[in-house]
């Protein structure tokens, strides 16, 4: 799998080429702003619910609602990404998310029933996110050469995760401590800025034969026909199931009625910092050690990070565990680059959607597991249950590497 990092240009030339690529820089900036908004939102929303006196189960309920569209709309999002202008879809998705978050802010300010409004808006945010993220991943190979995909994905993933987990949560922790409603306003403004940031991107080519229907199942068929790709999808789904439990359990362990918002923000920030550092060197790590070793190292970090909070109440140890979840960026760079390298351009939207149906459809399942586990077993035991899916994912990644080794070699020779 080391061939993922192979290319016809040197490392310095590739990096310089990306910096001069205006289309890539526009995509990079818009994705960064949107994920900064996500980072603020993921801290502010649970805090808003907790300090408003909502039941503890409302946190996994609302987070699960935001992830439910991944299981329902993903395949259709892929058809949209292959059928319509991807730039316009991306802008629309960011704008809709901004409007939904503004509605939650209004509910807090005007004393509307918070939990029903939050659930409805979370469904809207999740639906727009499903379309937007599928579109963004489908756009990347059209703005950078295939020989630079690993480096481009390293830049995108480190930016996505560092803004999502470092800058956003760190800012959100302080803002939420002053006014959770103000944090929601910040999120809405960031989503609108991301929508505006997409306009310098070129319009994507729209199929000439638009009257010919694009079948929703085409992407799923292609995904299932590539053994390594389908194993990757299932393994990432298991990791996301565990991450959903972690995402629901950590705020409940840290945030109390009167404090904990800043600590929670710092925990997410520690994870984001590790993402930023690892994402910047991911291409070099893959070239030196091989994609399989790098991938499994990231999974090991997730196993430790997800479960640490279930073992101890020591805030420093829990913080170190949260930082280790930054290994997620290594998993993302390897799996996303592989998918973009082996899928034909005209199918990329639908295959990406099918892949994410499996991988991200696990999020609402994880939120359900979190809600049941927290209710019946307690927060600590729920966090410990994350070890089972993470270990199973590691086994599937190992099998996938063995199945796809000859295929990777063929890709390397083509390059």
XYZ file of N, CA and C in Angstrom, residues 133-358:
678
model
N -20.809 17.075 2.142
C -19.573 16.310 2.302
C -19.361 15.347 1.139
N -20.449 14.731 0.662
C -20.328 13.853 -0.507
C -19.835 14.643 -1.713
N -20.371 15.845 -1.874
C -19.974 16.703 -2.993
C -18.525 17.145 -2.871
N -18.101 17.540 -1.673
C -16.725 18.010 -1.483
C -15.711 16.910 -1.784
N -15.998 15.687 -1.328
C -15.087 14.579 -1.597
C -15.057 14.232 -3.083
N -16.176 14.451 -3.768
C -16.215 14.187 -5.207
C -15.506 15.276 -6.003
N -15.400 16.471 -5.433
C -14.749 17.593 -6.112
C -13.228 17.481 -6.113
N -12.658 16.915 -5.059
C -11.207 16.952 -4.892
C -10.440 16.413 -6.091
N -10.759 15.231 -6.646
C -9.974 14.738 -7.786
C -10.106 15.600 -9.040
N -11.115 16.482 -9.097
C -11.283 17.326 -10.281
C -10.475 18.616 -10.195
N -9.924 18.921 -9.001
C -9.140 20.153 -8.869
C -7.661 19.890 -8.608
N -7.274 18.627 -8.375
C -5.858 18.294 -8.215
C -5.534 17.054 -9.053
N -4.293 16.938 -9.556
C -3.902 15.726 -10.288
C -3.936 14.511 -9.364
N -4.162 13.337 -9.937
C -4.228 12.118 -9.130
C -2.913 11.839 -8.410
N -1.786 12.283 -8.990
C -0.493 12.051 -8.342
C -0.346 12.868 -7.063
N -1.214 13.859 -6.851
C -1.132 14.708 -5.662
C -2.295 14.473 -4.707
N -3.079 13.410 -4.923
C -4.256 13.179 -4.092
C -3.898 12.960 -2.623
N -2.856 12.171 -2.360
C -2.498 11.896 -0.964
C -2.123 13.187 -0.252
N -1.310 14.014 -0.911
C -0.890 15.269 -0.285
C -2.080 16.229 -0.124
N -2.932 16.296 -1.150
C -4.107 17.161 -1.059
C -5.048 16.690 0.051
N -5.258 15.373 0.131
C -6.117 14.851 1.192
C -5.493 15.040 2.569
N -4.164 14.967 2.634
C -3.505 15.246 3.905
C -3.768 16.676 4.358
N -3.679 17.620 3.411
C -3.960 19.022 3.744
C -5.423 19.216 4.132
N -6.329 18.625 3.345
C -7.755 18.778 3.634
C -8.147 18.129 4.955
N -7.671 16.904 5.169
C -8.054 16.185 6.378
C -7.483 16.846 7.636
N -6.225 17.295 7.564
C -5.644 17.951 8.741
C -6.371 19.257 9.026
N -6.766 19.981 7.965
C -7.515 21.222 8.158
C -8.910 20.933 8.704
N -9.585 19.955 8.099
C -10.929 19.600 8.559
C -10.924 19.223 10.039
N -10.027 18.331 10.398
C -10.045 17.797 11.759
C -9.478 18.776 12.778
N -8.486 19.599 12.373
C -7.938 20.559 13.325
C -8.929 21.690 13.592
N -9.638 22.150 12.556
C -10.664 23.165 12.792
C -11.853 22.567 13.525
N -12.173 21.311 13.191
C -13.310 20.635 13.809
C -13.041 20.276 15.263
N -11.795 19.906 15.549
C -11.476 19.397 16.886
C -10.562 20.300 17.711
N -9.838 21.221 17.073
C -8.893 22.066 17.805
C -9.399 23.490 17.923
N -9.425 24.210 16.813
C -9.746 25.634 16.865
C -11.209 25.843 17.246
N -12.123 25.122 16.566
C -13.541 25.283 16.851
C -13.916 24.982 18.286
N -13.595 23.783 18.802
C -13.957 23.475 20.187
C -13.273 24.367 21.215
N -11.997 24.735 20.968
C -11.304 25.604 21.920
C -12.015 26.946 22.016
N -12.401 27.505 20.860
C -13.146 28.767 20.864
C -14.535 28.568 21.471
N -15.170 27.462 21.113
C -16.538 27.212 21.580
C -16.600 27.064 23.089
N -15.583 26.457 23.678
C -15.577 26.274 25.123
C -15.642 27.603 25.854
N -14.883 28.578 25.370
C -14.881 29.894 26.007
C -16.163 30.661 25.688
N -16.615 30.588 24.436
C -17.841 31.298 24.052
C -19.041 30.728 24.798
N -19.128 29.393 24.888
C -20.266 28.759 25.552
C -20.289 29.066 27.035
N -19.097 29.257 27.621
C -19.047 29.588 29.041
C -19.675 30.957 29.301
N -19.626 31.842 28.300
C -20.221 33.173 28.428
C -21.676 33.156 28.004
N -21.938 32.617 26.798
C -23.300 32.578 26.272
C -23.411 31.496 25.206
N -24.055 30.379 25.518
C -24.220 29.324 24.512
C -24.945 29.809 23.252
N -25.919 30.713 23.421
C -26.645 31.217 22.255
C -25.709 31.988 21.327
N -24.746 32.722 21.897
C -23.779 33.445 21.073
C -22.933 32.479 20.263
N -22.622 31.319 20.850
C -21.873 30.303 20.117
C -22.630 29.820 18.895
N -23.957 29.686 19.024
C -24.762 29.259 17.884
C -24.761 30.309 16.774
N -24.765 31.578 17.154
C -24.701 32.650 16.153
C -23.382 32.583 15.392
N -22.282 32.341 16.113
C -20.974 32.214 15.472
C -20.988 31.082 14.452
N -21.604 29.969 14.819
C -21.685 28.825 13.906
C -22.426 29.210 12.632
N -23.552 29.890 12.770
C -24.328 30.289 11.600
C -23.545 31.202 10.667
N -22.811 32.156 11.237
C -22.015 33.076 10.421
C -20.920 32.315 9.671
N -20.283 31.364 10.324
C -19.217 30.585 9.678
C -19.756 29.759 8.505
N -20.937 29.177 8.661
C -21.517 28.398 7.564
C -21.814 29.294 6.359
N -22.330 30.495 6.620
C -22.607 31.422 5.515
C -21.305 31.826 4.828
N -20.248 32.077 5.609
C -18.947 32.426 5.026
C -18.412 31.280 4.166
N -18.609 30.040 4.618
C -18.173 28.882 3.826
C -18.927 28.815 2.506
N -20.231 29.097 2.546
C -21.025 29.088 1.314
C -20.492 30.124 0.323
N -20.181 31.315 0.811
C -19.640 32.353 -0.066
C -18.256 31.968 -0.594
N -17.507 31.222 0.205
C -16.165 30.831 -0.201
C -16.108 29.830 -1.335
N -17.234 29.206 -1.652
C -17.238 28.223 -2.744
C -17.331 28.862 -4.125
N -17.715 30.104 -4.207
C -18.005 30.697 -5.511
C -16.794 30.836 -6.420
N -15.557 31.030 -5.909
C -14.416 31.040 -6.847
C -14.160 29.700 -7.524
N -14.738 28.617 -7.021
C -14.539 27.311 -7.651
C -15.179 27.287 -9.036
N -14.576 26.560 -9.971
C -15.198 26.443 -11.296
C -16.450 25.574 -11.224
N -17.403 25.867 -12.087
C -18.592 25.017 -12.170
C -18.186 23.652 -12.695
N -18.711 22.619 -12.099
C -18.376 21.274 -12.568
C -19.183 20.941 -13.808
N -18.624 20.050 -14.610
C -19.298 19.658 -15.842
C -20.582 18.903 -15.523
N -21.665 19.318 -16.153
C -22.949 18.642 -15.989
C -23.128 17.665 -17.147
N -23.513 16.414 -16.871
C -23.672 15.437 -17.959
C -24.583 15.953 -19.067
N -24.171 15.729 -20.318
C -24.979 16.194 -21.445
C -26.288 15.429 -21.546
N -26.232 14.136 -21.266
C -27.437 13.307 -21.365
C -28.192 13.324 -20.046
N -28.647 14.516 -19.659
C -29.299 14.666 -18.359
C -30.646 13.957 -18.297
N -31.191 13.624 -19.484
C -32.470 12.908 -19.482
C -32.288 11.435 -19.114
N -31.053 10.953 -19.252
C -30.802 9.547 -18.897
C -30.718 9.431 -17.378
N -31.538 8.581 -16.780
C -31.524 8.482 -15.316
C -30.225 7.888 -14.796
N -29.750 8.439 -13.674
C -28.603 7.872 -12.978
C -29.134 6.987 -11.864
N -28.769 5.736 -11.888
C -29.312 4.798 -10.908
C -28.616 4.967 -9.558
N -29.428 5.041 -8.516
C -28.918 5.215 -7.156
C -27.998 4.057 -6.776
N -28.297 2.869 -7.277
C -27.560 1.675 -6.851
C -26.250 1.449 -7.610
N -25.968 2.278 -8.637
C -24.730 2.070 -9.402
C -23.498 2.156 -8.510
N -23.474 3.152 -7.651
C -22.322 3.325 -6.771
C -22.168 2.169 -5.795
N -23.285 1.686 -5.280
C -23.236 0.569 -4.340
C -22.721 -0.694 -5.020
N -23.157 -0.929 -6.260
C -22.683 -2.107 -7.000
C -21.177 -2.038 -7.221
N -20.691 -0.858 -7.605
C -19.261 -0.708 -7.844
C -18.475 -0.909 -6.545
N -18.988 -0.360 -5.453
C -18.325 -0.512 -4.155
C -18.228 -1.979 -3.764
N -19.311 -2.712 -3.896
C -19.326 -4.118 -3.496
C -18.467 -4.983 -4.400
N -18.178 -4.493 -5.627
C -17.362 -5.267 -6.558
C -15.871 -5.164 -6.276
N -15.474 -4.221 -5.417
C -14.049 -4.043 -5.065
C -13.867 -4.490 -3.615
N -13.305 -5.681 -3.366
C -13.256 -6.232 -2.008
C -12.593 -5.301 -0.995
N -11.473 -4.705 -1.361
C -10.760 -3.854 -0.410
C -11.575 -2.619 -0.049
N -12.256 -2.056 -1.045
C -13.031 -0.849 -0.814
C -14.199 -1.126 0.128
N -14.874 -2.261 -0.061
C -16.010 -2.563 0.808
C -15.559 -2.897 2.231
N -14.397 -3.534 2.387
C -13.877 -3.782 3.728
C -13.513 -2.473 4.421
N -12.929 -1.544 3.648
C -12.627 -0.226 4.207
C -13.910 0.450 4.703
N -14.976 0.376 3.914
C -16.229 1.028 4.284
C -16.780 0.463 5.597
N -16.767 -0.863 5.737
C -17.290 -1.489 6.963
C -16.405 -1.137 8.159
N -15.095 -1.163 7.966
C -14.178 -0.862 9.065
C -14.333 0.582 9.536
N -14.432 1.515 8.592
C -14.628 2.913 8.972
C -15.978 3.085 9.657
N -16.986 2.330 9.225
C -18.275 2.374 9.898
C -18.178 1.953 11.355
N -17.404 0.926 11.632
C -17.211 0.487 13.020
C -16.509 1.572 13.843
N -15.526 2.232 13.242
C -14.848 3.323 13.949
C -15.811 4.481 14.228
N -16.671 4.771 13.266
C -17.630 5.862 13.462
C -18.676 5.509 14.506
N -19.052 4.233 14.585
C -19.967 3.813 15.644
C -19.340 4.086 17.018
N -18.077 3.715 17.149
C -17.382 3.963 18.408
C -17.227 5.453 18.669
N -16.949 6.217 17.601
C -16.764 7.662 17.770
C -18.062 8.325 18.233
N -19.212 7.847 17.738
C -20.493 8.411 18.152
C -20.728 8.194 19.652
N -20.345 7.019 20.145
C -20.463 6.752 21.586
C -19.544 7.694 22.365
N -18.318 7.842 21.889
C -17.344 8.735 22.527
C -17.836 10.182 22.512
N -18.382 10.618 21.383
C -18.845 11.994 21.225
C -20.016 12.294 22.155
N -20.848 11.301 22.410
C -21.970 11.489 23.327
C -21.547 11.374 24.783
N -20.597 10.469 25.062
C -20.227 10.207 26.444
C -19.289 11.234 27.055
N -18.349 11.758 26.258
C -17.357 12.683 26.816
C -17.988 13.946 27.401
N -18.933 14.620 26.717
C -19.541 15.809 27.340
C -20.242 15.491 28.655
N -20.896 14.342 28.737
C -21.607 13.988 29.964
C -20.641 13.703 31.102
N -19.434 13.259 30.780
C -18.433 12.995 31.809
C -17.777 14.282 32.302
N -17.691 15.274 31.409
C -16.902 16.472 31.706
C -17.759 17.645 32.156
N -18.889 17.878 31.477
C -19.683 19.088 31.702
C -20.694 18.856 32.810
N -20.684 19.748 33.810
C -21.669 19.718 34.874
C -22.620 20.891 34.741
N -23.537 21.057 35.693
C -24.487 22.168 35.618
C -23.805 23.537 35.643
N -22.625 23.623 36.293
C -21.998 24.929 36.484
C -20.634 25.079 35.835
N -20.025 24.015 35.352
C -18.690 24.156 34.781
C -18.404 22.999 33.824
N -17.198 23.026 33.251
C -16.735 21.952 32.386
C -16.702 22.299 30.916
N -17.316 23.445 30.526
C -17.366 23.780 29.099
C -15.967 24.000 28.533
N -15.131 24.747 29.301
C -13.777 25.041 28.822
C -12.948 23.761 28.748
N -13.088 22.899 29.752
C -12.344 21.630 29.753
C -12.708 20.779 28.546
N -13.996 20.717 28.238
C -14.431 19.945 27.078
C -13.823 20.510 25.800
N -13.826 21.833 25.683
C -13.225 22.461 24.513
C -11.747 22.158 24.397
N -11.047 22.123 25.528
C -9.615 21.821 25.500
C -9.363 20.364 25.111
N -10.226 19.465 25.544
C -10.077 18.061 25.159
C -10.212 17.899 23.649
N -11.268 18.501 23.081
C -11.414 18.426 21.628
C -10.236 19.117 20.940
N -9.773 20.202 21.556
C -8.640 20.921 20.975
C -7.378 20.086 20.947
N -7.145 19.293 21.983
C -5.964 18.428 22.014
C -6.012 17.412 20.884
N -7.195 16.859 20.636
C -7.347 15.921 19.525
C -7.086 16.614 18.194
N -7.605 17.823 18.052
C -7.399 18.572 16.821
C -5.951 18.922 16.577
N -5.211 19.232 17.642
C -3.790 19.560 17.494
C -3.015 18.359 16.959
N -3.304 17.188 17.482
C -2.644 15.977 16.985
C -3.029 15.727 15.526
N -4.294 15.966 15.185
C -4.727 15.833 13.785
C -3.922 16.763 12.885
N -3.749 17.992 13.320
C -3.023 18.976 12.520
C -1.582 18.543 12.293
N -0.938 18.058 13.349
C 0.465 17.648 13.238
C 0.618 16.408 12.364
N -0.230 15.411 12.600
C -0.123 14.171 11.823
C -0.547 14.360 10.372
N -1.563 15.182 10.145
C -2.013 15.411 8.777
C -0.939 16.059 7.923
N -0.141 16.927 8.527
C 0.904 17.598 7.778
C 2.029 16.683 7.330
N 2.208 15.573 8.035
C 3.298 14.645 7.681
C 2.775 13.302 7.200
N 1.458 13.198 6.977
C 0.870 11.899 6.646
C 1.441 11.315 5.361
N 1.638 12.153 4.337
C 2.163 11.635 3.068
C 3.560 11.049 3.256
N 4.399 11.718 4.056
C 5.757 11.212 4.307
C 5.722 9.928 5.134
N 4.815 9.871 6.099
C 4.694 8.649 6.910
C 4.277 7.468 6.049
N 3.322 7.689 5.147
C 2.856 6.613 4.274
C 3.974 6.153 3.354
N 4.731 7.116 2.812
C 5.819 6.767 1.901
C 6.905 5.963 2.613
N 7.140 6.261 3.887
C 8.243 5.606 4.604
C 7.842 4.281 5.231
N 6.668 4.245 5.860
C 6.288 3.058 6.637
C 5.234 2.191 5.965
N 4.580 2.699 4.951
C 3.512 1.946 4.301
C 2.157 2.330 4.853
N 1.154 2.348 3.975
C -0.177 2.799 4.365
C -0.807 1.909 5.428
N -0.566 0.587 5.369
C -1.192 -0.313 6.343
C -0.702 -0.028 7.761
N 0.614 0.138 7.926
C 1.154 0.423 9.262
C 0.647 1.771 9.783
N 0.621 2.766 8.901
C 0.132 4.084 9.309
C -1.343 4.007 9.698
N -2.114 3.279 8.915
C -3.539 3.116 9.181
C -3.776 2.458 10.542
N -3.087 1.364 10.813
C -3.284 0.647 12.078
C -2.779 1.444 13.269
N -1.761 2.277 13.061
C -1.305 3.164 14.136
C -2.407 4.149 14.511
N -3.080 4.701 13.489
C -4.197 5.598 13.774
C -5.317 4.900 14.520
N -5.617 3.666 14.158
C -6.673 2.899 14.834
C -6.300 2.639 16.290
N -5.032 2.338 16.543
C -4.589 2.114 17.926
C -4.799 3.356 18.782
N -4.511 4.529 18.213
C -4.748 5.770 18.940
C -6.217 5.964 19.274
N -7.082 5.598 18.361
C -8.520 5.715 18.614
C -8.965 4.765 19.718
N -8.443 3.552 19.721
C -8.832 2.580 20.750
C -8.509 3.099 22.143
N -7.305 3.633 22.292
C -6.900 4.175 23.594
C -7.720 5.415 23.943
N -7.859 6.305 22.969
C -8.540 7.569 23.235
C -10.004 7.418 23.587
N -10.724 6.568 22.873
C -12.154 6.393 23.130
C -12.418 5.802 24.514
N -11.563 4.905 24.960
C -11.858 4.135 26.179
C -11.260 4.731 27.450
N -10.341 5.672 27.320
C -9.650 6.190 28.510
C -10.624 6.788 29.516
N -11.616 7.529 29.029
C -12.580 8.145 29.936
C -13.391 7.144 30.738
N -13.482 5.909 30.257
C -14.201 4.879 31.000
C -13.376 4.216 32.067
N -12.056 4.493 32.064
C -11.152 3.844 33.008
C -10.817 4.740 34.188
N -10.704 6.056 33.932
C -10.245 6.966 34.971
C -11.016 8.278 34.928
N -11.030 8.975 36.085
C -11.607 10.311 36.168
C -10.530 11.389 36.187
N -9.271 10.974 36.124
C -8.175 11.941 36.129
C -8.242 12.796 34.870
N -8.402 14.105 35.046
C -8.619 14.983 33.896
C -7.429 15.017 32.956
N -6.203 14.885 33.494
C -5.016 14.903 32.635
C -4.936 13.645 31.770
N -5.238 12.509 32.369
C -5.196 11.251 31.621
C -6.291 11.230 30.551
N -7.488 11.689 30.925
C -8.574 11.760 29.943
C -8.187 12.695 28.795
N -7.499 13.789 29.118
C -7.045 14.719 28.092
C -6.041 14.091 27.146
N -5.114 13.305 27.695
C -4.143 12.606 26.850
C -4.868 11.610 25.932
N -5.851 10.902 26.495
C -6.635 9.972 25.683
C -7.365 10.689 24.561
N -7.979 11.848 24.880
C -8.669 12.621 23.848
C -7.707 13.041 22.752
N -6.475 13.411 23.137
C -5.474 13.808 22.141
C -5.148 12.662 21.188
N -5.132 11.435 21.706
C -4.773 10.286 20.875
C -5.824 9.976 19.814
N -7.039 10.486 19.993
C -8.044 10.279 18.946
C -7.697 11.064 17.680
N -6.686 11.922 17.763
C -6.210 12.612 16.562
C -5.645 11.668 15.522
N -5.391 10.411 15.895
C -4.961 9.414 14.923
C -5.987 9.170 13.838
N -7.198 9.686 14.038
C -8.246 9.571 13.024
C -7.799 10.125 11.670
N -6.963 11.164 11.689
C -6.549 11.778 10.421
C -5.765 10.794 9.555
N -4.987 9.912 10.174
C -4.224 8.927 9.409
C -5.157 7.937 8.720
N -6.198 7.528 9.429
C -7.194 6.629 8.839
C -7.869 7.298 7.648
N -8.240 8.556 7.819
C -8.953 9.261 6.756
C -8.102 9.459 5.511
N -6.853 9.865 5.689
C -5.995 10.129 4.532
C -5.808 8.857 3.710
N -5.539 7.739 4.371
C -5.305 6.479 3.650
C -6.570 6.009 2.942
N -7.696 5.983 3.640
C -8.916 5.423 3.052
C -9.498 6.325 1.963
N -9.504 7.635 2.191
C -10.062 8.550 1.188
C -9.204 8.560 -0.074
N -7.876 8.589 0.081
C -6.990 8.613 -1.084
C -7.127 7.332 -1.902
N -7.267 6.212 -1.224
C -7.445 4.955 -1.953
C -8.734 4.976 -2.760
N -9.825 5.414 -2.131
C -11.116 5.448 -2.829
C -11.058 6.361 -4.049
N -10.486 7.537 -3.895
C -10.416 8.475 -5.015
C -9.499 7.976 -6.132
N -8.544 7.110 -5.792
C -7.601 6.603 -6.793
C -8.192 5.490 -7.647
N -9.125 4.730 -7.125
C -9.595 3.535 -7.838
C -10.982 3.684 -8.448
N -11.690 4.790 -8.147
C -13.064 4.948 -8.640
C -13.070 5.865 -9.863
N -13.740 5.469 -10.969
C -13.841 6.336 -12.152
C -14.526 7.659 -11.824
N -14.116 8.726 -12.505
C -14.617 10.069 -12.197
C -16.136 10.168 -12.321
N -16.719 9.526 -13.346
C -18.155 9.670 -13.561
C -18.984 8.934 -12.511
N -18.339 8.049 -11.743
C -19.040 7.306 -10.691
C -18.672 7.790 -9.291
N -17.761 8.753 -9.204
C -17.185 9.080 -7.901
C -18.226 9.565 -6.902
N -19.186 10.375 -7.354
C -20.216 10.850 -6.437
C -21.027 9.714 -5.854
N -21.456 8.786 -6.709
C -22.312 7.687 -6.240
C -21.538 6.654 -5.430
N -20.287 6.379 -5.809
C -19.488 5.433 -5.020
C -19.132 6.044 -3.667
N -18.771 7.338 -3.674
C -18.510 8.020 -2.401
C -19.737 7.963 -1.502
N -20.911 8.175 -2.094
C -22.154 8.124 -1.319
C -22.409 6.735 -0.764
N -22.203 5.697 -1.595
C -22.408 4.328 -1.120
C -21.440 3.982 0.006
N -20.190 4.402 -0.177
C -19.165 4.176 0.850
C -19.575 4.848 2.161
N -20.007 6.101 2.053
C -20.357 6.856 3.259
C -21.690 6.399 3.850
N -22.541 5.766 3.033
C -23.762 5.173 3.588
C -23.400 4.128 4.630
N -22.412 3.306 4.297
C -21.971 2.274 5.232
C -21.151 2.883 6.359
